[in-house]
């Protein structure tokens, strides 16, 4: 029986390997190299843990290893890679994808000045009395000769949908037709009958124009290029009267050998050329540029390209970026430090009160004081924002500031100073119960004998606190304060829900706000930038945040002497 289950285990491992290797190869072929390498490393490690008897204990770590690689190590590697690219709005695709699109996408086509126009007829298959989207198309040239459009062959696909299709014209002799009074009324193919439905030159079929445009023309034929016997390409285009005409088209761009200037030298290389102007496109900094009639550059399409340390240097060298970045960093440090200070002072004060054995109802007080910590933070933040800090009907402005003190309403959300005050108030409210709890636990671990000996020696209560309580307390609390600082340094939720980083800092080219911290600033750059998303720049700031937090934490640990027992 044991051998049977062992065999089943090996079969499952073989299936896992086969599926994982296929997935890794698929990802590699699609350009996801980091994720593909992650899969291959996971396969090797898991096989080693399972097949090697010496690695038996590590088998229980397999789920953790999988999560570590996919949710931690891969995002780190991807972030580092992205930080050295221009990945963002306008630079989403790879260079090859951009080339394929410029050469094949119907958007990048034009109608030549001497283009011929063709008449066409649409035949559809009916389901009872209702027309379907199954159709046949006949093209009539300038000589009145008719050809039927063959089957549509996908040329370019994206996410399972056809971006560009191609079909050839076939002689009518190869098709079975039904005539009536010398007029073609139906086509028969593979046992299916397609009845005459629409033609732009036949006013009697105008009633069917809406169905033709919505179900056939726009979803299908607008993405299809029809090739005639002379290799001319035909496609549907709007005419001046609003109808769809079948006209000869050409692709706007083509690959050709051109003379270009590189590093001050003229070289011949394969480039994209505008077919209308016969001018090569300029390619620089991950962008293809065309030229207008005045010779000025016009951006066409961009692609992901390596930009080196540009994203990092921009933080310090671009005044429109470095200015708000410096303000945000200083506020970020101040916000984290003051949050730790306020929460610790208030939490410790309550802990000292609750640690008094003579205090009645300590359990009730402790329960009430933990409520801000027990309620989900996003609920508390929204209550503070809409119930207390609303500038029109909030509790502070309506009842305290204006009614009690007869003052002007405080601009909690539009004034930078008061917005920062509001953020600190809310963060202190959410954080002091945690500090109170850990301080209370630390206080209860201090032996009473120390206080008795100090009291006998004549030490006052303040002296006992500073000489006994505080030093022993900091031995336990210091690592938690460092952790709290790191947490508040990246406390995105409170900032984003309360002020969304606002109010905005003027005269900046980035979406920077007065209460933004680095992580919320990074989020805005990546997902909410008014000029577009900039994942590369956001990744660079994310790496910088990591080193800042790691450095500050390391210094704090060294100064506070935390983990000194471990170091010994």
XYZ file of N, CA and C in Angstrom, residues 125-348:
672
model
N -27.228 35.003 -43.965
C -28.049 33.814 -43.710
C -29.090 34.180 -42.658
N -30.335 33.780 -42.917
C -31.442 34.105 -42.021
C -31.729 32.941 -41.082
N -32.118 33.298 -39.861
C -32.639 32.330 -38.897
C -34.120 32.615 -38.756
N -34.911 31.942 -39.576
C -36.328 32.284 -39.672
C -36.465 33.573 -40.446
N -36.963 34.606 -39.752
C -37.085 35.917 -40.410
C -36.019 36.897 -39.924
N -35.150 36.433 -39.020
C -34.123 37.311 -38.448
C -32.788 37.087 -39.138
N -32.146 38.182 -39.559
C -30.803 38.040 -40.168
C -29.763 37.680 -39.109
N -28.752 36.952 -39.506
C -27.665 36.577 -38.603
C -26.378 37.291 -39.033
N -25.327 37.083 -38.260
C -24.032 37.699 -38.563
C -23.205 36.847 -39.517
N -23.746 35.721 -39.958
C -23.081 34.860 -40.942
C -23.366 35.445 -42.324
N -22.335 35.900 -43.008
C -22.550 36.650 -44.240
C -21.547 36.255 -45.322
N -21.881 36.679 -46.545
C -20.973 36.607 -47.689
C -20.954 37.981 -48.343
N -19.818 38.309 -48.958
C -19.661 39.633 -49.554
C -19.202 39.498 -50.995
N -19.857 40.243 -51.882
C -19.489 40.275 -53.293
C -18.976 41.666 -53.636
N -17.840 41.719 -54.332
C -17.220 42.976 -54.736
C -17.380 43.149 -56.237
N -17.776 44.360 -56.628
C -17.984 44.681 -58.046
C -16.954 45.734 -58.444
N -16.084 45.423 -59.432
C -15.065 46.390 -59.830
C -15.621 47.391 -60.832
N -14.725 48.292 -61.340
C -15.185 49.356 -62.234
C -15.703 48.840 -63.561
N -15.355 47.597 -63.929
C -15.826 47.003 -65.185
C -17.100 46.194 -65.000
N -17.646 46.188 -63.787
C -18.864 45.442 -63.521
C -18.623 43.974 -63.219
N -17.363 43.561 -63.167
C -17.052 42.166 -62.851
C -17.224 41.913 -61.361
N -17.829 40.750 -61.053
C -18.119 40.417 -59.665
C -17.181 39.333 -59.147
N -16.774 39.512 -57.893
C -15.945 38.532 -57.193
C -16.507 38.347 -55.784
N -16.394 37.155 -55.301
C -16.838 36.889 -53.938
C -15.630 36.906 -53.003
N -15.825 37.444 -51.818
C -14.747 37.521 -50.826
C -14.606 36.151 -50.165
N -13.397 35.622 -50.194
C -13.151 34.311 -49.596
C -13.156 34.354 -48.075
N -12.814 33.229 -47.488
C -12.794 33.143 -46.028
C -11.760 34.100 -45.430
N -12.125 34.679 -44.314
C -11.250 35.635 -43.638
C -10.206 34.878 -42.822
N -8.937 35.205 -43.068
C -7.832 34.569 -42.332
C -7.221 35.586 -41.362
N -7.206 35.275 -40.079
C -6.604 36.208 -39.111
C -5.102 36.390 -39.386
N -4.673 37.635 -39.425
C -3.258 37.960 -39.612
C -2.621 38.368 -38.289
N -3.384 39.078 -37.479
C -2.868 39.543 -36.183
C -3.964 39.387 -35.141
N -3.616 38.676 -34.062
C -4.551 38.423 -32.979
C -4.030 39.062 -31.697
N -4.963 39.445 -30.824
C -4.592 39.981 -29.521
C -5.675 39.610 -28.520
N -5.263 38.902 -27.460
C -6.177 38.445 -26.410
C -7.327 37.638 -27.002
N -7.007 36.823 -28.004
C -8.009 35.957 -28.602
C -8.938 36.649 -29.586
N -8.723 37.942 -29.839
C -9.568 38.685 -30.775
C -8.754 39.093 -31.997
N -9.428 39.107 -33.145
C -8.764 39.453 -34.391
C -8.559 40.964 -34.473
N -7.306 41.372 -34.659
C -6.977 42.781 -34.865
C -6.925 43.098 -36.357
N -6.424 42.148 -37.143
C -6.340 42.333 -38.590
C -6.589 41.001 -39.268
N -7.472 41.015 -40.254
C -7.750 39.831 -41.047
C -7.523 40.115 -42.522
N -7.408 39.057 -43.297
C -7.141 39.198 -44.737
C -7.992 38.192 -45.500
N -8.510 38.622 -46.627
C -9.324 37.737 -47.469
C -9.043 38.048 -48.930
N -9.129 37.036 -49.780
C -8.872 37.209 -51.217
C -10.176 37.130 -52.010
N -10.144 37.776 -53.175
C -11.304 37.735 -54.058
C -11.276 36.461 -54.911
N -12.429 35.809 -55.035
C -12.557 34.550 -55.774
C -13.553 34.748 -56.909
N -13.259 34.121 -58.055
C -14.164 34.221 -59.198
C -15.540 33.671 -58.841
N -16.574 34.316 -59.385
C -17.940 33.891 -59.098
C -18.268 32.528 -59.696
N -17.461 32.108 -60.665
C -17.724 30.817 -61.298
C -17.589 29.659 -60.320
N -16.831 29.876 -59.257
C -16.599 28.815 -58.286
C -17.675 28.787 -57.198
N -18.687 29.641 -57.349
C -19.720 29.747 -56.319
C -21.082 29.429 -56.932
N -21.914 28.710 -56.172
C -23.279 28.411 -56.616
C -24.175 29.595 -56.277
N -24.860 30.109 -57.287
C -25.698 31.293 -57.077
C -27.126 31.022 -57.508
N -28.041 31.871 -57.046
C -29.455 31.809 -57.419
C -29.824 33.147 -58.035
N -30.307 33.097 -59.282
C -30.666 34.319 -60.005
C -32.176 34.423 -60.140
N -32.671 35.645 -60.235
C -34.097 35.892 -60.467
C -34.234 37.167 -61.282
N -34.789 36.992 -62.489
C -34.942 38.118 -63.413
C -33.602 38.800 -63.681
N -32.565 37.956 -63.839
C -31.235 38.460 -64.145
C -30.530 39.125 -62.976
N -31.093 39.006 -61.776
C -30.495 39.627 -60.597
C -30.095 38.553 -59.595
N -28.900 38.704 -59.033
C -28.404 37.748 -58.055
C -29.134 37.980 -56.731
N -29.846 36.943 -56.243
C -30.632 37.105 -55.011
C -30.133 36.220 -53.871
N -29.294 35.215 -54.192
C -28.828 34.338 -53.115
C -27.555 33.614 -53.531
N -26.802 33.210 -52.521
C -25.581 32.416 -52.708
C -25.713 31.162 -51.862
N -25.347 30.030 -52.431
C -25.419 28.754 -51.715
C -24.002 28.216 -51.529
N -23.657 27.920 -50.264
C -22.332 27.390 -49.967
C -22.419 26.448 -48.766
N -21.896 25.236 -48.946
C -21.890 24.224 -47.877
C -23.286 23.966 -47.331
N -24.262 23.969 -48.235
C -25.636 23.689 -47.822
C -26.335 24.854 -47.155
N -25.682 26.003 -47.077
C -26.287 27.190 -46.466
C -26.660 28.194 -47.548
N -27.791 28.847 -47.362
C -28.257 29.841 -48.319
C -28.111 31.236 -47.729
N -27.421 32.096 -48.496
C -27.207 33.485 -48.074
C -28.010 34.388 -49.003
N -29.003 35.114 -48.442
C -29.880 35.958 -49.233
C -29.350 37.386 -49.340
N -29.676 38.002 -50.471
C -29.256 39.381 -50.694
C -29.822 40.272 -49.594
N -28.937 41.130 -48.980
C -29.341 41.875 -47.791
C -29.099 43.375 -47.909
N -27.892 43.756 -48.395
C -27.566 45.177 -48.376
C -26.521 45.505 -49.419
N -26.676 46.726 -49.986
C -25.660 47.315 -50.856
C -25.784 48.826 -50.758
N -24.682 49.562 -50.612
C -24.776 51.018 -50.478
C -25.342 51.698 -51.724
N -25.262 51.010 -52.858
C -25.788 51.600 -54.095
C -27.249 51.237 -54.339
N -27.837 50.414 -53.464
C -29.219 49.981 -53.622
C -30.054 50.615 -52.515
N -30.825 51.629 -52.872
C -31.622 52.341 -51.868
C -32.716 51.466 -51.257
N -33.119 50.401 -51.980
C -34.160 49.534 -51.441
C -33.677 48.755 -50.211
N -32.360 48.641 -50.042
C -31.810 47.904 -48.892
C -31.333 48.835 -47.778
N -31.641 50.136 -47.897
C -31.176 51.094 -46.891
C -31.719 50.772 -45.505
N -32.875 50.105 -45.454
C -33.475 49.748 -44.165
C -32.590 48.789 -43.376
N -31.733 48.065 -44.105
C -30.839 47.092 -43.449
C -29.463 47.669 -43.111
N -29.271 48.969 -43.348
C -27.952 49.568 -43.168
C -27.504 49.534 -41.705
N -28.437 49.796 -40.779
C -28.077 49.825 -39.362
C -27.571 48.461 -38.903
N -28.274 47.398 -39.286
C -27.838 46.056 -38.915
C -26.483 45.743 -39.538
N -26.306 46.117 -40.790
C -25.040 45.853 -41.470
C -23.880 46.538 -40.759
N -24.051 47.814 -40.393
C -22.954 48.549 -39.756
C -22.652 48.036 -38.354
N -23.700 47.745 -37.582
C -23.497 47.387 -36.173
C -23.067 45.945 -35.978
N -23.485 45.034 -36.872
C -23.220 43.607 -36.667
C -22.161 43.035 -37.612
N -21.937 43.695 -38.732
C -21.020 43.130 -39.729
C -19.853 44.067 -40.029
N -20.181 45.310 -40.383
C -19.142 46.233 -40.856
C -18.138 46.577 -39.750
N -18.622 47.157 -38.651
C -17.712 47.606 -37.599
C -17.037 46.454 -36.855
N -17.781 45.420 -36.431
C -17.098 44.358 -35.670
C -16.166 43.485 -36.504
N -16.459 43.319 -37.815
C -15.713 42.343 -38.612
C -14.989 43.002 -39.788
N -15.741 43.562 -40.718
C -15.140 44.037 -41.967
C -14.192 45.216 -41.776
N -14.383 46.005 -40.726
C -13.480 47.128 -40.502
C -12.059 46.661 -40.179
N -11.928 45.395 -39.792
C -10.617 44.834 -39.448
C -10.076 43.924 -40.550
N -10.726 43.920 -41.704
C -10.351 43.001 -42.776
C -9.864 43.783 -43.986
N -8.764 43.313 -44.566
C -8.264 43.867 -45.814
C -8.484 42.829 -46.911
N -9.133 43.261 -47.991
C -9.451 42.372 -49.115
C -8.405 42.567 -50.203
N -7.826 41.475 -50.656
C -6.762 41.528 -51.664
C -7.314 41.073 -53.012
N -7.172 41.952 -54.037
C -7.674 41.583 -55.361
C -6.575 40.893 -56.183
N -6.869 40.656 -57.457
C -5.929 39.920 -58.314
C -4.640 40.694 -58.573
N -4.689 42.017 -58.508
C -3.494 42.838 -58.722
C -2.768 43.133 -57.398
N -3.141 42.433 -56.341
C -2.561 42.568 -55.008
C -2.852 43.927 -54.388
N -3.877 44.611 -54.900
C -4.325 45.836 -54.257
C -5.112 45.474 -52.993
N -5.019 46.312 -52.019
C -5.739 46.065 -50.773
C -6.955 46.973 -50.687
N -8.081 46.379 -50.355
C -9.346 47.099 -50.261
C -9.859 47.031 -48.830
N -10.516 48.108 -48.408
C -11.075 48.140 -47.061
C -12.219 49.142 -47.014
N -13.092 48.988 -46.014
C -14.229 49.888 -45.864
C -13.777 51.199 -45.237
N -14.246 52.304 -45.840
C -13.961 53.627 -45.302
C -15.204 54.487 -45.425
N -15.361 55.443 -44.505
C -16.505 56.344 -44.564
C -16.340 57.329 -45.722
N -17.426 57.565 -46.434
C -17.428 58.568 -47.507
C -18.032 59.861 -46.982
N -18.083 60.886 -47.830
C -18.591 62.183 -47.412
C -20.064 62.149 -47.045
N -20.833 61.206 -47.627
C -22.268 61.122 -47.324
C -22.566 60.210 -46.130
N -21.549 59.726 -45.470
C -21.747 58.912 -44.278
C -21.850 57.426 -44.530
N -21.859 57.022 -45.784
C -21.942 55.591 -46.094
C -20.546 54.978 -46.108
N -20.510 53.669 -46.021
C -19.235 52.952 -46.022
C -18.904 52.519 -47.439
N -17.786 53.016 -47.948
C -17.346 52.686 -49.296
C -16.175 51.707 -49.227
N -16.110 50.843 -50.208
C -14.979 49.922 -50.313
C -13.960 50.561 -51.251
N -12.811 50.938 -50.682
C -11.824 51.676 -51.469
C -10.465 51.010 -51.356
N -9.594 51.376 -52.275
C -8.224 50.890 -52.244
C -7.450 51.639 -51.167
N -6.673 50.918 -50.367
C -5.899 51.523 -49.284
C -4.438 51.084 -49.376
N -3.610 51.774 -48.631
C -2.217 51.382 -48.484
C -1.820 51.552 -47.025
N -0.865 50.756 -46.602
C -0.361 50.903 -45.242
C 0.537 52.123 -45.176
N 0.365 52.888 -44.095
C 1.072 54.151 -43.963
C 2.568 53.953 -43.766
N 2.953 52.849 -43.137
C 4.368 52.636 -42.834
C 4.840 51.301 -43.418
N 6.104 51.280 -43.791
C 6.725 50.086 -44.339
C 8.190 50.051 -43.913
N 8.772 48.868 -43.933
C 10.188 48.718 -43.609
C 11.013 48.919 -44.871
N 12.101 49.673 -44.768
C 12.954 49.937 -45.934
C 14.344 50.334 -45.460
N 15.301 50.248 -46.376
C 16.659 50.701 -46.085
C 16.724 52.216 -46.257
N 17.237 52.897 -45.242
C 17.290 54.359 -45.287
C 18.608 54.835 -44.696
N 18.989 56.027 -45.110
C 20.177 56.662 -44.548
C 19.772 57.466 -43.316
N 20.395 57.156 -42.190
C 20.095 57.871 -40.956
C 21.416 58.320 -40.329
N 21.319 59.323 -39.481
C 22.497 59.867 -38.812
C 22.554 59.300 -37.397
N 23.648 58.626 -37.073
C 23.866 58.076 -35.742
C 25.256 58.470 -35.262
N 25.308 59.137 -34.118
C 26.585 59.572 -33.538
C 27.402 60.411 -34.517
N 26.696 61.256 -35.280
C 27.366 62.144 -36.211
C 27.781 61.498 -37.520
N 27.416 60.207 -37.713
C 27.783 59.508 -38.941
C 26.535 59.056 -39.684
N 26.611 59.089 -41.010
C 25.500 58.629 -41.835
C 25.663 57.141 -42.106
N 24.644 56.365 -41.702
C 24.687 54.916 -41.896
C 23.395 54.482 -42.561
N 23.466 53.317 -43.227
C 22.294 52.734 -43.879
C 21.782 51.600 -42.999
N 20.520 51.675 -42.626
C 19.946 50.633 -41.784
C 18.456 50.487 -42.112
N 17.884 49.395 -41.654
C 16.464 49.137 -41.882
C 15.643 49.976 -40.910
N 14.761 50.805 -41.459
C 13.952 51.690 -40.626
C 12.511 51.677 -41.107
N 11.637 52.252 -40.278
C 10.257 52.479 -40.678
C 10.202 53.723 -41.555
N 9.471 53.611 -42.658
C 9.373 54.729 -43.595
C 7.907 55.073 -43.803
N 7.596 56.368 -43.807
C 6.255 56.836 -44.120
C 6.034 56.690 -45.618
N 5.042 55.884 -45.997
C 4.820 55.582 -47.411
C 4.318 56.790 -48.193
N 3.701 57.740 -47.516
C 3.168 58.919 -48.210
C 4.254 59.949 -48.468
N 5.095 60.188 -47.440
C 6.132 61.211 -47.582
C 7.483 60.630 -47.958
N 7.604 59.299 -47.852
C 8.853 58.592 -48.145
C 9.984 59.037 -47.216
N 9.613 59.486 -45.999
C 10.608 59.897 -45.015
C 10.704 58.845 -43.911
N 11.922 58.524 -43.475
C 12.063 57.550 -42.383
C 11.614 58.142 -41.055
N 11.059 57.307 -40.208
C 10.646 57.737 -38.880
C 11.870 57.853 -37.975
N 11.802 58.795 -37.075
C 12.873 58.973 -36.091
C 12.566 58.118 -34.862
N 13.571 57.403 -34.404
C 13.401 56.543 -33.234
C 14.374 56.993 -32.145
N 13.830 57.472 -31.031
C 14.678 57.896 -29.919
C 13.921 57.784 -28.604
N 14.645 57.373 -27.579
C 14.124 57.256 -26.218
C 12.825 56.448 -26.163
N 12.807 55.329 -26.888
C 11.651 54.446 -26.829
C 10.419 54.986 -27.510
N 10.577 55.841 -28.513
C 9.431 56.434 -29.210
C 9.728 56.559 -30.692
N 8.723 56.238 -31.519
C 8.805 56.484 -32.960
C 8.151 57.829 -33.253
N 8.880 58.677 -34.001
C 8.378 59.998 -34.362
C 8.253 60.104 -35.879
N 7.112 60.658 -36.320
C 6.937 61.025 -37.715
C 7.126 62.536 -37.823
N 7.055 63.069 -39.038
C 7.254 64.498 -39.235
C 6.064 65.076 -39.983
N 5.595 66.254 -39.536
C 4.475 66.902 -40.214
C 4.983 67.777 -41.351
N 4.062 68.575 -41.940
C 4.427 69.401 -43.089
C 5.492 70.446 -42.751
N 5.531 70.858 -41.461
C 6.517 71.859 -41.051
C 7.845 71.240 -40.652
N 7.917 69.915 -40.714
C 9.151 69.239 -40.332
C 9.287 69.017 -38.844
N 8.219 69.255 -38.087
C 8.270 69.068 -36.643
C 7.938 67.625 -36.274
N 8.536 67.151 -35.186
C 8.333 65.767 -34.751
C 6.908 65.565 -34.225
N 6.336 64.439 -34.631
C 5.006 64.052 -34.162
C 5.114 62.639 -33.593
N 4.855 62.446 -32.280
C 4.961 61.093 -31.712
C 3.925 60.152 -32.311
N 4.355 58.947 -32.632
C 3.463 57.951 -33.228
C 3.128 56.871 -32.194
N 4.097 56.087 -31.834
C 3.912 55.050 -30.819
C 5.214 54.865 -30.042
N 5.066 54.553 -28.773
C 6.232 54.309 -27.939
C 6.292 52.870 -27.483
N 7.465 52.464 -27.042
C 7.655 51.095 -26.574
C 8.541 51.108 -25.322
N 8.545 49.976 -24.617
C 9.340 49.857 -23.398
C 10.818 49.778 -23.770
N 11.611 50.649 -23.194
C 13.039 50.639 -23.494
C 13.835 50.903 -22.210
N 15.080 50.489 -22.238
C 15.984 50.672 -21.098
C 16.467 52.123 -21.070
N 16.310 52.785 -19.924
C 16.710 54.191 -19.810
C 17.824 54.382 -18.784
N 18.401 53.292 -18.309
C 19.482 53.410 -17.336
C 19.017 53.996 -16.020
N 19.804 54.891 -15.472
C 19.491 55.491 -14.167
C 18.701 56.792 -14.296
N 18.079 57.018 -15.440
C 17.365 58.273 -15.681
C 16.273 58.514 -14.648
N 15.510 57.457 -14.305
C 14.428 57.627 -13.333
C 14.961 58.029 -11.966
N 16.145 57.542 -11.608
C 16.726 57.886 -10.313
C 17.311 59.295 -10.325
N 18.029 59.629 -11.397
C 18.640 60.963 -11.458
C 17.582 62.061 -11.560
N 16.427 61.724 -12.166
C 15.364 62.725 -12.300
C 14.849 63.172 -10.931
N 14.899 62.265 -9.969
C 14.426 62.599 -8.627
C 15.229 63.758 -8.041
N 16.518 63.824 -8.370
C 17.397 64.804 -7.738
C 17.778 65.957 -8.663
N 17.693 65.760 -9.973
C 18.167 66.791 -10.906
C 17.050 67.624 -11.515
N 15.838 67.095 -11.613
C 14.719 67.844 -12.189
C 14.072 68.680 -11.085
N 14.147 70.007 -11.167
C 13.598 70.854 -10.088
C 12.110 70.632 -9.859
N 11.344 70.368 -10.924
C 9.906 70.164 -10.768
C 9.584 68.842 -10.089
N 10.579 67.959 -10.021
C 10.397 66.674 -9.337
C 11.091 66.686 -7.981
N 12.341 67.179 -7.946
C 13.114 67.159 -6.697
C 12.500 68.066 -5.638
N 11.908 69.198 -6.077
C 11.280 70.115 -5.118
C 10.180 69.435 -4.317
N 9.126 68.951 -4.980
C 8.066 68.261 -4.226
C 8.539 66.972 -3.572
N 9.511 66.290 -4.185
C 10.005 65.047 -3.588
C 10.666 65.327 -2.244
N 11.460 66.402 -2.173
C 12.111 66.757 -0.914
C 11.078 67.109 0.149
N 10.049 67.878 -0.245
C 8.995 68.239 0.708
C 8.252 67.003 1.199
N 7.964 66.101 0.267
C 7.244 64.880 0.637
C 8.090 64.012 1.555
N 9.388 63.901 1.250
C 10.257 63.078 2.096
C 10.348 63.640 3.513
N 10.546 64.964 3.630
C 10.650 65.574 4.961
C 9.344 65.404 5.734
N 8.216 65.607 5.046
C 6.926 65.412 5.713
C 6.730 63.937 6.067
N 7.165 63.036 5.202
C 7.036 61.607 5.462
C 7.788 61.233 6.749
N 9.005 61.731 6.870
C 9.812 61.459 8.065
C 9.157 62.077 9.299
N 8.692 63.319 9.166
C 8.039 63.999 10.295
C 6.762 63.282 10.699
N 5.980 62.895 9.706
C 4.707 62.206 9.960
C 4.938 60.896 10.703
N 5.911 60.115 10.255
C 6.186 58.833 10.907
C 6.713 59.038 12.320
N 7.640 59.993 12.490
C 8.236 60.239 13.811
C 7.202 60.767 14.805
N 6.399 61.764 14.377
C 5.392 62.325 15.281
C 4.296 61.309 15.594
N 3.949 60.476 14.613
C 2.943 59.436 14.864
C 3.421 58.479 15.940
N 4.688 58.067 15.857
C 5.249 57.169 16.874
C 5.306 57.885 18.221
N 5.751 59.142 18.214
C 5.869 59.899 19.465
C 4.514 60.077 20.140
N 3.511 60.560 19.401
C 2.196 60.815 19.989
C 1.526 59.539 20.470
N 1.566 58.510 19.629
C 0.909 57.256 20.023
C 1.601 56.632 21.230
N 2.933 56.733 21.288
C 3.667 56.133 22.398
C 3.411 56.905 23.701
N 3.460 58.231 23.632
C 3.246 59.043 24.837
C 1.834 58.829 25.377
N 0.834 58.899 24.509
C -0.546 58.720 24.962
C -0.786 57.284 25.413
N -0.287 56.321 24.631
C -0.471 54.922 24.998
C 0.212 54.582 26.306
N 1.428 55.089 26.526
C 2.153 54.836 27.771
C 1.445 55.499 28.947
